[in-house]
Short mmCIF file of C-alpha atoms in Angstrom, two decimals:
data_model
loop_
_atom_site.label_atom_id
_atom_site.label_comp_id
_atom_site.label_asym_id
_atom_site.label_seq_id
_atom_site.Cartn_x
_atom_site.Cartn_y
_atom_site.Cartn_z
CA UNK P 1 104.84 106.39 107.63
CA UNK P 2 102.26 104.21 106.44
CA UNK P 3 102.55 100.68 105.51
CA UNK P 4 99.09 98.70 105.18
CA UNK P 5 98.76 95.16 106.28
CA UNK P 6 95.97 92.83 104.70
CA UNK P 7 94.30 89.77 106.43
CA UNK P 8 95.49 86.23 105.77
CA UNK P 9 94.20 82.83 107.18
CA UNK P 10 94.32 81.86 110.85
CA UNK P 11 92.88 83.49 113.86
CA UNK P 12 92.47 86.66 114.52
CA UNK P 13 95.15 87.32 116.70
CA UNK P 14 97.45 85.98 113.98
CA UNK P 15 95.37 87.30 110.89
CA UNK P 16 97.19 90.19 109.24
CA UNK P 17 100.50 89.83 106.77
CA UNK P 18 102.54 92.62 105.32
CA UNK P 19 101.63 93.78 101.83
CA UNK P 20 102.95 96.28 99.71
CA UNK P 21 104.72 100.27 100.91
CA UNK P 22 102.12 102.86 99.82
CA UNK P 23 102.89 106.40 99.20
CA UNK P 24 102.44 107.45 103.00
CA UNK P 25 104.94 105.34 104.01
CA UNK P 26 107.57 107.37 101.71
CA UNK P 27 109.28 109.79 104.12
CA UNK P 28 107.03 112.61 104.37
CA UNK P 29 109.65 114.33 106.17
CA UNK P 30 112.66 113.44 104.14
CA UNK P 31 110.84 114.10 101.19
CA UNK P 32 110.28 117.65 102.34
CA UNK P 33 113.66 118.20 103.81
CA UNK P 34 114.86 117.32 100.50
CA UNK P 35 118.61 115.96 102.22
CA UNK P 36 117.72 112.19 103.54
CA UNK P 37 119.80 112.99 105.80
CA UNK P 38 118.40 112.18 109.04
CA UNK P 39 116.59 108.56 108.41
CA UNK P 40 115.11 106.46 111.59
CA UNK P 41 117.75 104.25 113.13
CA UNK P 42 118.05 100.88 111.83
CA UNK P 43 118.62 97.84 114.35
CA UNK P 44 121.79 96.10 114.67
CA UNK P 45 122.04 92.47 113.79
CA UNK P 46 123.26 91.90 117.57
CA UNK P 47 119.36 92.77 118.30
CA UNK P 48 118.39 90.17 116.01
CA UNK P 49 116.99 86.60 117.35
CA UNK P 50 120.33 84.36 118.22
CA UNK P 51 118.01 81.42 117.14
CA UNK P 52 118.82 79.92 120.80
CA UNK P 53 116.21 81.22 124.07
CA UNK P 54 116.17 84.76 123.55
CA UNK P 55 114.20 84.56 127.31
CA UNK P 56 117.62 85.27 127.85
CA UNK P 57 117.57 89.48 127.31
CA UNK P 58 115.65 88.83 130.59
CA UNK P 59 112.10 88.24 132.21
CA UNK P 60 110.92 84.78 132.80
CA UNK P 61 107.59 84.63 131.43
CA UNK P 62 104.57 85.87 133.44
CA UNK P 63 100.99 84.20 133.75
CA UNK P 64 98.49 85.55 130.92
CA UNK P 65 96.18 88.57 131.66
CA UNK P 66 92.01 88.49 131.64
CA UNK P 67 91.73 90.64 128.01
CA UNK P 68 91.19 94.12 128.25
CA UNK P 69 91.60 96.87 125.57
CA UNK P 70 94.85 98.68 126.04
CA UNK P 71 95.18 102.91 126.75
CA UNK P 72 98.67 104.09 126.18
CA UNK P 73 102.10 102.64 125.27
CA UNK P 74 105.62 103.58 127.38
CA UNK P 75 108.81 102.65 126.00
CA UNK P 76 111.64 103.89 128.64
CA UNK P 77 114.53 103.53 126.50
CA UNK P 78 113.36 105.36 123.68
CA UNK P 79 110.98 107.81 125.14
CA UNK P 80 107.78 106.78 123.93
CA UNK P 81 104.86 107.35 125.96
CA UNK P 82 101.64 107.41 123.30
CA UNK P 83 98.14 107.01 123.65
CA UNK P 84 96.59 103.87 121.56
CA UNK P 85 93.74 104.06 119.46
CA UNK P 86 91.79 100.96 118.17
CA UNK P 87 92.80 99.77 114.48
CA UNK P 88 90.04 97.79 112.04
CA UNK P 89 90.86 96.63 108.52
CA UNK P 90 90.03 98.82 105.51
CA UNK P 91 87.51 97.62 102.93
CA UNK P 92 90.71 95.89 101.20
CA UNK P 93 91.01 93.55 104.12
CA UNK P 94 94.35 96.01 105.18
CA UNK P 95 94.74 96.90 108.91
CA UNK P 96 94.51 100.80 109.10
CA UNK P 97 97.36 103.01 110.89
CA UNK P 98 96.28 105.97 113.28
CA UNK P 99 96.06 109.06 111.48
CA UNK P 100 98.99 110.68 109.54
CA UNK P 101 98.86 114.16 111.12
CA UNK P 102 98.74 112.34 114.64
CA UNK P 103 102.86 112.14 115.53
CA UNK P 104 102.53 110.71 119.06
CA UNK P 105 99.67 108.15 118.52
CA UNK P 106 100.54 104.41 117.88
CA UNK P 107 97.42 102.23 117.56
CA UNK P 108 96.36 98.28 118.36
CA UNK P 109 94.55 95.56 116.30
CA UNK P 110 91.33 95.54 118.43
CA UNK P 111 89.96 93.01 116.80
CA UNK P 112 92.94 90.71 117.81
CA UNK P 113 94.37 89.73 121.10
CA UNK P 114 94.68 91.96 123.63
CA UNK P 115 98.06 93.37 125.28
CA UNK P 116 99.32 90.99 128.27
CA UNK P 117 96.97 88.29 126.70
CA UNK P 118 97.87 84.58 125.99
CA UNK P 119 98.33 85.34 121.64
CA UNK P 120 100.43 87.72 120.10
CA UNK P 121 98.86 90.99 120.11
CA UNK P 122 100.02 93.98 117.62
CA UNK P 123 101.22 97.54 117.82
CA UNK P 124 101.58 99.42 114.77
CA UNK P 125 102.66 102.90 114.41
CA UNK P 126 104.28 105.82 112.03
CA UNK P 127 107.89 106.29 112.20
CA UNK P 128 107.74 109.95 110.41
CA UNK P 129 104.93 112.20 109.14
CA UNK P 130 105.01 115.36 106.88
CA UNK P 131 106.06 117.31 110.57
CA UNK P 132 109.22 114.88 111.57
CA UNK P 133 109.85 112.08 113.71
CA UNK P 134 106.70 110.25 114.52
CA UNK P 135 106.05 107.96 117.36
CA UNK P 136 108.01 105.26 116.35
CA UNK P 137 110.58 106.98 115.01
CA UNK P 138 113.65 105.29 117.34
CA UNK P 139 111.89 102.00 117.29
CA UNK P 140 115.27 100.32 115.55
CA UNK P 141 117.87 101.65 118.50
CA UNK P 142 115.52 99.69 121.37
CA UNK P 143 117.85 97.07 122.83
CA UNK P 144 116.93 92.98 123.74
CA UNK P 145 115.66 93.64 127.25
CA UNK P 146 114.20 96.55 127.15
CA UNK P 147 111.16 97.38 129.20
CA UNK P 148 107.29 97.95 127.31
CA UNK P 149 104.79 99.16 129.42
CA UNK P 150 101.24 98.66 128.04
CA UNK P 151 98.34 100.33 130.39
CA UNK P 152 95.33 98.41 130.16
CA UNK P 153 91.76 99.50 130.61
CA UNK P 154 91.17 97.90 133.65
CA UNK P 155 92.92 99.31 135.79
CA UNK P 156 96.23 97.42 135.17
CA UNK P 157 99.67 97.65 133.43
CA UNK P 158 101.16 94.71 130.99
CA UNK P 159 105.04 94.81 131.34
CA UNK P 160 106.66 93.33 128.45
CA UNK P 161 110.49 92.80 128.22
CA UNK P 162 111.99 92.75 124.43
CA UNK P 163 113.34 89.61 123.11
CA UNK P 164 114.40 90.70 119.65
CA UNK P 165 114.45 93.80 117.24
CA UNK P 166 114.42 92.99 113.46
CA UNK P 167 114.29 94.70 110.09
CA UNK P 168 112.66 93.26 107.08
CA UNK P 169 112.40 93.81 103.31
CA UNK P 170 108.82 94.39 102.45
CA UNK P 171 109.37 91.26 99.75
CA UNK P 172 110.56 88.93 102.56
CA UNK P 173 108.35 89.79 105.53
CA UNK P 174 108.35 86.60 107.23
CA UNK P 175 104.80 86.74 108.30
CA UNK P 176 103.94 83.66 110.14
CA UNK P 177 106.78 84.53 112.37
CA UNK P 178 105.93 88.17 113.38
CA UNK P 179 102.44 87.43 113.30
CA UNK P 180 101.81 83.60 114.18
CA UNK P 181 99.69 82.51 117.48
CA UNK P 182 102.16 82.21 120.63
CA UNK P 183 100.73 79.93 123.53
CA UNK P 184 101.83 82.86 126.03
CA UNK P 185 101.19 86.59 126.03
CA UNK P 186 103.37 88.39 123.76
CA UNK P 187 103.77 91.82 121.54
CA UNK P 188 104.88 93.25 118.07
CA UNK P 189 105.53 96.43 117.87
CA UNK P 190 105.80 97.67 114.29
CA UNK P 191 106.62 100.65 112.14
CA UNK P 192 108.21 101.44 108.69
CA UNK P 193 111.97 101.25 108.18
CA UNK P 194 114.86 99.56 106.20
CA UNK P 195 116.40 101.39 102.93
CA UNK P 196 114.91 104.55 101.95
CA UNK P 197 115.24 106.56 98.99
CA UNK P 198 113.39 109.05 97.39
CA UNK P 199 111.69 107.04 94.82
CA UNK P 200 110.62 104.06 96.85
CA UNK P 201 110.39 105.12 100.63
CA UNK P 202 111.02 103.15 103.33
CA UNK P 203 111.13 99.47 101.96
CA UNK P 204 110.65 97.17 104.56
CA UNK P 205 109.54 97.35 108.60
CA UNK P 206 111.17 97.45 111.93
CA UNK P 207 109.46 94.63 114.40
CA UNK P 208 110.08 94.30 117.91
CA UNK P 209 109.14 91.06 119.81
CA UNK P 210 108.52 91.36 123.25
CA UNK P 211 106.82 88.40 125.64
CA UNK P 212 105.12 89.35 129.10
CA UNK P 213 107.44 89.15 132.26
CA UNK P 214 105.10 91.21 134.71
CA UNK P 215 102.02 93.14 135.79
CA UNK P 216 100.79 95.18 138.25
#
């Protein structure tokens, strides 16, 4: 996987915007298998926002968190459990995505808000690499309430419960809403996904939105 995000207006914890698929976010690993046969799951529209309080997939929202960089990444439901490396933006003015070879590494914008945070901090991720299923791979089958665990540097855990779990076409990435300031702690998690063929790759992005319901 590797999609490439570019910096737009605003703050910095609402600064980056989806730009175009590059060649590393193409499949790798379908590519090679040569089949296309075993693509990422894709989430349902019943994961979608209802447009009403999605609070409702459960978790009333928790007080903000001091910031402090983030260590690792649990996801439960989908057995993720990744360490987190920082992400800058390239000389383009793209954020960067953890390196290809690294399957089980997801990464964080570290020069945005931090997980558990009042803003809306970012997770980004590969869903495949030239070796398989990546990190993100079964990002589209996580359900509305669903559990995210973000450990924290200090000492402390972020829980996060999941309000909503979208796919996207790359040409109608709806960027003020996945990446827009919040005025309470919340999360994006974010990988490639959508179509996929063999000439284009993956054509869009899975997003998760997730808001903070706990710490400890």
């Amino acid at each position: 996987m590797r999609r490439r995000f570019r910096r737009a207006g605003g703050p910095a914890n609402a600064a980056i915007a989806a730009v175009t698929v590059f060649a590393l976010c193409a499949g790798a690993w379908l590519l090679r298998d040569g089949t296309g046969a075993h693509p990422p799951p894709q989430p349902s529209a019943a994961q979608a926002h209802t447009g009403a309080d999605d609070h409702s997939a459960g978790g009333s929202p928790a007080p903000a968190l001091p910031p402090s960089p983030p260590g690792r990444v649990r996801i439960p439901a989908i057995g993720v459990d990744a360490p987190l490396t920082g992400l800058g933006l390239t000389a383009t003015g793209s954020l960067d995505v953890p390196p290809a070879g690294a399957g089980n590494l997801a990464g964080w914008y570290e020069a945005g808000t931090t997980p558990g945070e009042r803003g809306t901090a970012i997770l980004a991720g590969h869903v495949d690499n030239a070796e398989g299923p990546a990190v993100f791979y079964s990002l589209g089958a996580l359900r509305k309430g669903s559990t995210i665990e973000v450990d924290r540097r200090d000492g402390g855990v972020a829980v996060f419960t999941v309000d909503a779990v979208e796919v996207y076409d790359a040409r109608d990435f709806p960027d003020a809403k996945v990446y827009g300031a919040a005025s309470r702690p919340e999360l994006r998690v974010i990988t490639c996904g959508g179509g996929w063929s063999r000439t284009t790759g993956y054509q869009g992005n899975v997003v998760v939105y997730a808001h903070l319901t706990g710490s400890r």
